Amino acid sequence: MTGAVATVPDRTAGPGPAPLSRSRRLAGPALFVAVGLLLVAVAPAVLSPFRLDLLGKYLCYAIVAVGIGLAWGRGGMLTLGQGVFFGLGGYAMGMHLKLREAGPGGLPDFMVWSGVESLPALWRPFANPVFALAMVVLLPVTVAVLLGLLVFRQRVRGAYFAVLSQALAAAFVILLVGQQGLTGGTNGLTNFQMFYGLDLYQPGDKRFLYLVVVAVLGTMFLLAWQLSRSRFGQLLVAVRDGEDRVRFLGYEPAVVKTIAFAVSAGMAGIAGALFVPMVGLLSPANLGIVASLELLIGVAIGGRFSLAGAVGGALLVNYAKTIFSEESADNWIYLQGAMFVIVMIWAPRGLAGLAADARAAVRHRRRPPSRSVAAPIPSGTPSANGSAPPGSADPVDPARPVDDARPADQIEPTGVPAVAAQRGEEPA
Amino acid sequence: MATLNQLVIGASIGAVLLLIALGLTFTFGQMGVINMAHGEFIMAGAYTAYLLQPLVGTQSVLVALPVAFAVAGVLGLILERLAIRHFYGRPLDTLLLTWGISLILQQVARDIFGAPNVQVRAPGWLTGGLDLGGVRLPYNRVFIMVLAVGCVVAIWLYLTRMRHGRRMRAVMQNRQLAAVSGVATERVDQLTFFIGSGLAGVAGVALTLIGPVGPTLGTNYIVDAFLVVVAGGLGQLRGAVIAAFALGILNSFVEFWVDNGASFAKVVVFAVIIAFLQLRPQGMFVVRTRALS
């Protein structure tokens, strides 16, 4: 928060009485600590080993959600192929665990079944635990950097990028399924016994693994939070809201976007690597188009512009999936479809957005009536004197897009002037 | 000779992709919406042919073509009126919205028709094929290509010779200007949606000739169809035609030439499209404007 962004009004320095702003400043860390304590101390004591495993799985998805929140919420890059990065990390880890199990010179079980006689060259380096751990992050990051640079430098963005990332997920899954002898095909990698010295069939060791997942999620969350508070984060939001303007200011938006995309890919890779020992299997069904969109819906429901919302949404959606799938898989599909529709029509900013609106409404009511200028201003209409409505959140709150994730390059059939007025004009 | 056989297969897949991509490219180009439920209109068209089969008999495919066009078109119109029209110019939001709708439609199909695939019998004159000195021209694939060419010619005539089509181009190129010139843009949008969705229904009938029909029929083709839109350029008829056939043929050749090629084909196609975008980031053909991007 130095230098160029010094002129940006602090979130807490906005309108509102001082004590309230102080409590709001502490609300975030307090929530973080509370949720952390709940996950570390309460959950393992209360939940059965089976439920704790499920919670661990949801937390793996939540790590992916943090990355999506960064790339999509802050960077405006709708990645429909996050399953690819999740899978790259997961397979890197899974391959190492399979080799460990087979012992030196041995073959993983599925290779024996599909008639492979010697270990493929691609697998060999994964016997090294350090190499495997490095690959968990490096593979997804490399793919993301390559794709990002190739695509963003050509100013391919918005919906085009979404479509391409989805095509990548489709191609990746077909490749995995087709290479039966190399990847285990449709079944994927299964039957993991040990994970870096932990016996995955021992509840005690499994509980430790769960704590590792919680710790990683916490670290990733703080990383993403710090990143989006930093100058880089401000730049990322600026690129999302006006890529060309940022270019005119002398930055290269492609690099900014690629970094954010690569970080989110790395997070997905780490999540995949933890998913493998936590759940005990990884198959193409966990990575395809449908799975990638399932990773996304949690973020959309929780609120794409809020990292905490993304985590909460991921937990909520996966919990709902377990509950509903236990009854009937069909109902879950209906519910999932309905969730996409409802969120997009009535709450594009998700639960976090609804919560923010509710807070703003409460604050607004507490305020003296002289502030009644804050009559709700129809979206797209600039207020008479050009100032932001005082009742709403701060005008440059990074969690609130100036325009709802609409890429600047798209043809704008309706309301172009309104959008232009809404988009860059900060109050003087 | 095998090469030429592969060409026929690739071209017929390209023809199906073209029918699907036409609707996508026009709705995306004109209204700035991405319709993931487009794939389910394909499915609706295919199930229409399946349902007509016991009623009409062996020639059901011919009857199914116009009926499927109408069924899918009306579905598209309903979707546009109920949901999508509130989302014009927000492609990413429509993408997620329509993905939800597509999930629901798939599950509805599963509940009505059952999860297993069903088969539509092709009429007698579409089975078998013509042998041209070792090159086999299966009649069903030839029929699909003829169908696609017919649809493209019809669309071209519509866009260039008919008043409604010219209005559609006007709205696609500059909505505001079209509106102040007296074009009822909302009506044009509805018509575009109807025609685009209807073509997906026709594609669905075509697909019943080369494979079984199941609830996820559409999802298998929708991603490739979007790639056609990306490579061909937004709202571009020529671009869609070239890109669709190129993609279909490339796919079928990789599958054929490379060992275990079916698993590599999509990766190769993806790489080729990324490489192509390095040369032409906005696709093959672009409407030139003075706009910044």
mmCIF file of C-alpha atoms in Angstrom, chain A residues 72 76-78 80 147 149-151 153-160 162-168 170-172 174-180 244-245 248 289-290 293-294 296 300 304 329-331 333-334 336-338 340-342 344-345 348 404-417, chain B residues 28-34 36 82-83 86-101 103-111 172-173 175-176 219 222-224 226-227 229-231 233-234 259-260 262-268 270 273-275 277-283 292-293:
data_model
loop_
_atom_site.group_PDB
_atom_site.id
_atom_site.type_symbol
_atom_site.label_atom_id
_atom_site.label_comp_id
_atom_site.label_asym_id
_atom_site.label_seq_id
_atom_site.Cartn_x
_atom_site.Cartn_y
_atom_site.Cartn_z
ATOM 1 C CA TRP A 72 -11.662 -14.398 -11.880
ATOM 2 C CA GLY A 76 -11.623 -10.898 -14.576
ATOM 3 C CA MET A 77 -10.261 -14.071 -16.151
ATOM 4 C CA LEU A 78 -13.011 -16.668 -16.143
ATOM 5 C CA LEU A 80 -13.175 -22.864 -17.067
ATOM 6 C CA LEU A 147 -1.042 -20.334 -22.219
ATOM 7 C CA LEU A 149 1.509 -15.343 -22.470
ATOM 8 C CA LEU A 150 0.389 -16.791 -25.802
ATOM 9 C CA VAL A 151 -3.206 -15.769 -25.289
ATOM 10 C CA ARG A 153 -0.288 -10.982 -25.361
ATOM 11 C CA GLN A 154 -2.515 -11.297 -28.399
ATOM 12 C CA ARG A 155 -5.247 -9.564 -26.406
ATOM 13 C CA VAL A 156 -7.413 -12.622 -26.542
ATOM 14 C CA ARG A 157 -9.566 -12.158 -23.474
ATOM 15 C CA GLY A 158 -12.971 -12.299 -21.903
ATOM 16 C CA ALA A 159 -15.198 -14.945 -23.357
ATOM 17 C CA TYR A 160 -12.560 -16.099 -25.836
ATOM 18 C CA ALA A 162 -13.032 -18.745 -21.143
ATOM 19 C CA VAL A 163 -13.788 -20.833 -24.213
ATOM 20 C CA LEU A 164 -10.119 -21.672 -24.756
ATOM 21 C CA SER A 165 -9.600 -22.693 -21.146
ATOM 22 C CA GLN A 166 -12.611 -24.943 -21.413
ATOM 23 C CA ALA A 167 -11.268 -26.530 -24.591
ATOM 24 C CA LEU A 168 -8.009 -27.160 -22.749
ATOM 25 C CA ALA A 170 -11.692 -31.131 -22.623
ATOM 26 C CA ALA A 171 -8.468 -31.982 -24.458
ATOM 27 C CA PHE A 172 -6.620 -32.782 -21.230
ATOM 28 C CA ILE A 174 -9.417 -37.006 -23.453
ATOM 29 C CA LEU A 175 -5.631 -37.304 -23.417
ATOM 30 C CA LEU A 176 -5.622 -38.795 -19.919
ATOM 31 C CA VAL A 177 -8.337 -41.292 -20.748
ATOM 32 C CA GLY A 178 -6.663 -42.313 -23.993
ATOM 33 C CA GLN A 179 -3.257 -43.039 -22.467
ATOM 34 C CA GLN A 180 -4.437 -45.990 -20.406
ATOM 35 C CA ASP A 244 -6.505 -0.540 -22.464
ATOM 36 C CA ARG A 245 -6.213 2.302 -20.006
ATOM 37 C CA PHE A 248 -1.753 3.489 -21.948
ATOM 38 C CA ILE A 289 -15.300 -29.571 -18.045
ATOM 39 C CA VAL A 290 -18.008 -30.463 -15.582
ATOM 40 C CA LEU A 293 -17.333 -25.708 -13.589
ATOM 41 C CA GLU A 294 -18.155 -27.305 -10.249
ATOM 42 C CA LEU A 296 -16.352 -22.389 -10.236
ATOM 43 C CA ALA A 300 -19.825 -17.726 -7.853
ATOM 44 C CA ARG A 304 -16.312 -13.960 -6.738
ATOM 45 C CA ALA A 329 -27.673 -37.803 -7.877
ATOM 46 C CA ASP A 330 -30.436 -36.448 -10.116
ATOM 47 C CA ASN A 331 -31.600 -33.952 -7.537
ATOM 48 C CA ILE A 333 -27.839 -31.951 -10.901
ATOM 49 C CA TYR A 334 -31.113 -30.023 -10.820
ATOM 50 C CA GLN A 336 -26.587 -27.356 -9.301
ATOM 51 C CA GLY A 337 -28.187 -26.052 -12.476
ATOM 52 C CA ALA A 338 -30.630 -23.977 -10.467
ATOM 53 C CA PHE A 340 -26.025 -21.234 -11.527
ATOM 54 C CA VAL A 341 -29.244 -19.635 -12.743
ATOM 55 C CA ILE A 342 -30.265 -18.118 -9.413
ATOM 56 C CA MET A 344 -26.399 -15.177 -12.041
ATOM 57 C CA ILE A 345 -29.856 -13.599 -12.176
ATOM 58 C CA PRO A 348 -24.073 -11.908 -9.383
ATOM 59 C CA ASP A 404 -19.849 -6.383 -13.582
ATOM 60 C CA ALA A 405 -16.969 -8.348 -15.054
ATOM 61 C CA ARG A 406 -17.683 -7.099 -18.496
ATOM 62 C CA PRO A 407 -14.634 -7.156 -20.657
ATOM 63 C CA ALA A 408 -13.930 -3.868 -22.303
ATOM 64 C CA ASP A 409 -13.463 -5.367 -25.719
ATOM 65 C CA GLN A 410 -16.860 -6.951 -26.059
ATOM 66 C CA ILE A 411 -19.409 -5.361 -28.265
ATOM 67 C CA GLU A 412 -21.813 -3.661 -26.022
ATOM 68 C CA PRO A 413 -25.182 -3.744 -27.649
ATOM 69 C CA THR A 414 -27.067 -2.011 -24.880
ATOM 70 C CA GLY A 415 -26.255 0.879 -22.666
ATOM 71 C CA VAL A 416 -22.842 1.749 -24.016
ATOM 72 C CA PRO A 417 -22.904 5.352 -22.753
ATOM 73 C CA PHE B 28 -22.350 -14.063 -29.747
ATOM 74 C CA GLY B 29 -21.607 -11.538 -32.462
ATOM 75 C CA GLN B 30 -24.938 -9.792 -32.315
ATOM 76 C CA MET B 31 -25.881 -9.876 -28.659
ATOM 77 C CA GLY B 32 -22.637 -10.597 -26.886
ATOM 78 C CA VAL B 33 -23.995 -13.661 -25.142
ATOM 79 C CA ILE B 34 -22.449 -17.112 -24.904
ATOM 80 C CA MET B 36 -23.802 -23.030 -23.381
ATOM 81 C CA LEU B 82 -36.942 -15.626 -20.038
ATOM 82 C CA ALA B 83 -33.297 -15.262 -19.155
ATOM 83 C CA HIS B 86 -31.353 -9.511 -19.365
ATOM 84 C CA PHE B 87 -27.718 -10.362 -19.913
ATOM 85 C CA TYR B 88 -26.898 -8.785 -23.251
ATOM 86 C CA GLY B 89 -23.269 -7.789 -23.533
ATOM 87 C CA ARG B 90 -22.206 -9.876 -20.533
ATOM 88 C CA PRO B 91 -20.763 -12.981 -22.174
ATOM 89 C CA LEU B 92 -19.128 -14.402 -19.053
ATOM 90 C CA ASP B 93 -22.295 -14.166 -17.004
ATOM 91 C CA THR B 94 -24.413 -15.715 -19.730
ATOM 92 C CA LEU B 95 -21.893 -18.496 -20.025
ATOM 93 C CA LEU B 96 -22.470 -19.524 -16.407
ATOM 94 C CA LEU B 97 -26.202 -18.863 -16.517
ATOM 95 C CA THR B 98 -26.724 -21.000 -19.597
ATOM 96 C CA TRP B 99 -24.425 -23.699 -18.246
ATOM 97 C CA GLY B 100 -26.886 -24.061 -15.371
ATOM 98 C CA ILE B 101 -29.778 -24.230 -17.816
ATOM 99 C CA LEU B 103 -27.428 -29.004 -16.787
ATOM 100 C CA ILE B 104 -31.141 -28.817 -16.066
ATOM 101 C CA LEU B 105 -32.133 -29.596 -19.667
ATOM 102 C CA GLN B 106 -29.789 -32.601 -19.736
ATOM 103 C CA GLN B 107 -31.317 -33.949 -16.566
ATOM 104 C CA VAL B 108 -34.815 -33.387 -17.924
ATOM 105 C CA ALA B 109 -33.854 -35.439 -20.991
ATOM 106 C CA ARG B 110 -32.433 -38.133 -18.733
ATOM 107 C CA ASP B 111 -35.674 -38.252 -16.770
ATOM 108 C CA MET B 172 -24.621 -7.001 -35.564
ATOM 109 C CA GLN B 173 -22.392 -4.270 -36.945
ATOM 110 C CA ARG B 175 -26.651 -1.754 -32.684
ATOM 111 C CA GLN B 176 -27.158 1.895 -31.805
ATOM 112 C CA THR B 219 -21.780 -31.315 -24.722
ATOM 113 C CA ILE B 222 -20.330 -27.607 -28.055
ATOM 114 C CA VAL B 223 -16.671 -27.060 -27.116
ATOM 115 C CA ASP B 224 -15.471 -27.698 -30.662
ATOM 116 C CA PHE B 226 -16.987 -22.644 -29.758
ATOM 117 C CA LEU B 227 -13.484 -23.150 -31.069
ATOM 118 C CA VAL B 229 -16.374 -19.379 -33.490
ATOM 119 C CA VAL B 230 -13.075 -18.286 -31.950
ATOM 120 C CA ALA B 231 -11.051 -19.261 -35.015
ATOM 121 C CA GLY B 233 -14.216 -14.608 -36.193
ATOM 122 C CA LEU B 234 -17.286 -13.221 -34.516
ATOM 123 C CA ASP B 259 -0.719 -43.769 -33.253
ATOM 124 C CA ASN B 260 -3.458 -43.769 -30.605
ATOM 125 C CA ALA B 262 -7.974 -40.174 -30.842
ATOM 126 C CA SER B 263 -6.523 -39.045 -27.529
ATOM 127 C CA PHE B 264 -4.129 -36.598 -29.169
ATOM 128 C CA ALA B 265 -6.532 -35.109 -31.704
ATOM 129 C CA LYS B 266 -8.086 -32.578 -29.350
ATOM 130 C CA VAL B 267 -4.697 -31.532 -27.994
ATOM 131 C CA VAL B 268 -3.386 -30.976 -31.524
ATOM 132 C CA PHE B 270 -6.101 -26.887 -29.384
ATOM 133 C CA ILE B 273 -5.885 -22.873 -32.676
ATOM 134 C CA ILE B 274 -3.586 -21.190 -30.152
ATOM 135 C CA ALA B 275 -0.940 -20.945 -32.891
ATOM 136 C CA LEU B 277 -4.566 -16.921 -32.786
ATOM 137 C CA GLN B 278 -0.957 -15.696 -32.706
ATOM 138 C CA LEU B 279 -1.422 -14.683 -36.335
ATOM 139 C CA ARG B 280 -5.024 -13.566 -36.201
ATOM 140 C CA PRO B 281 -6.049 -12.916 -32.603
ATOM 141 C CA GLN B 282 -9.615 -12.046 -33.533
ATOM 142 C CA GLY B 283 -10.186 -14.946 -35.850
ATOM 143 C CA LEU B 292 -9.913 0.645 -29.780
ATOM 144 C CA SER B 293 -10.093 -3.082 -29.391
#
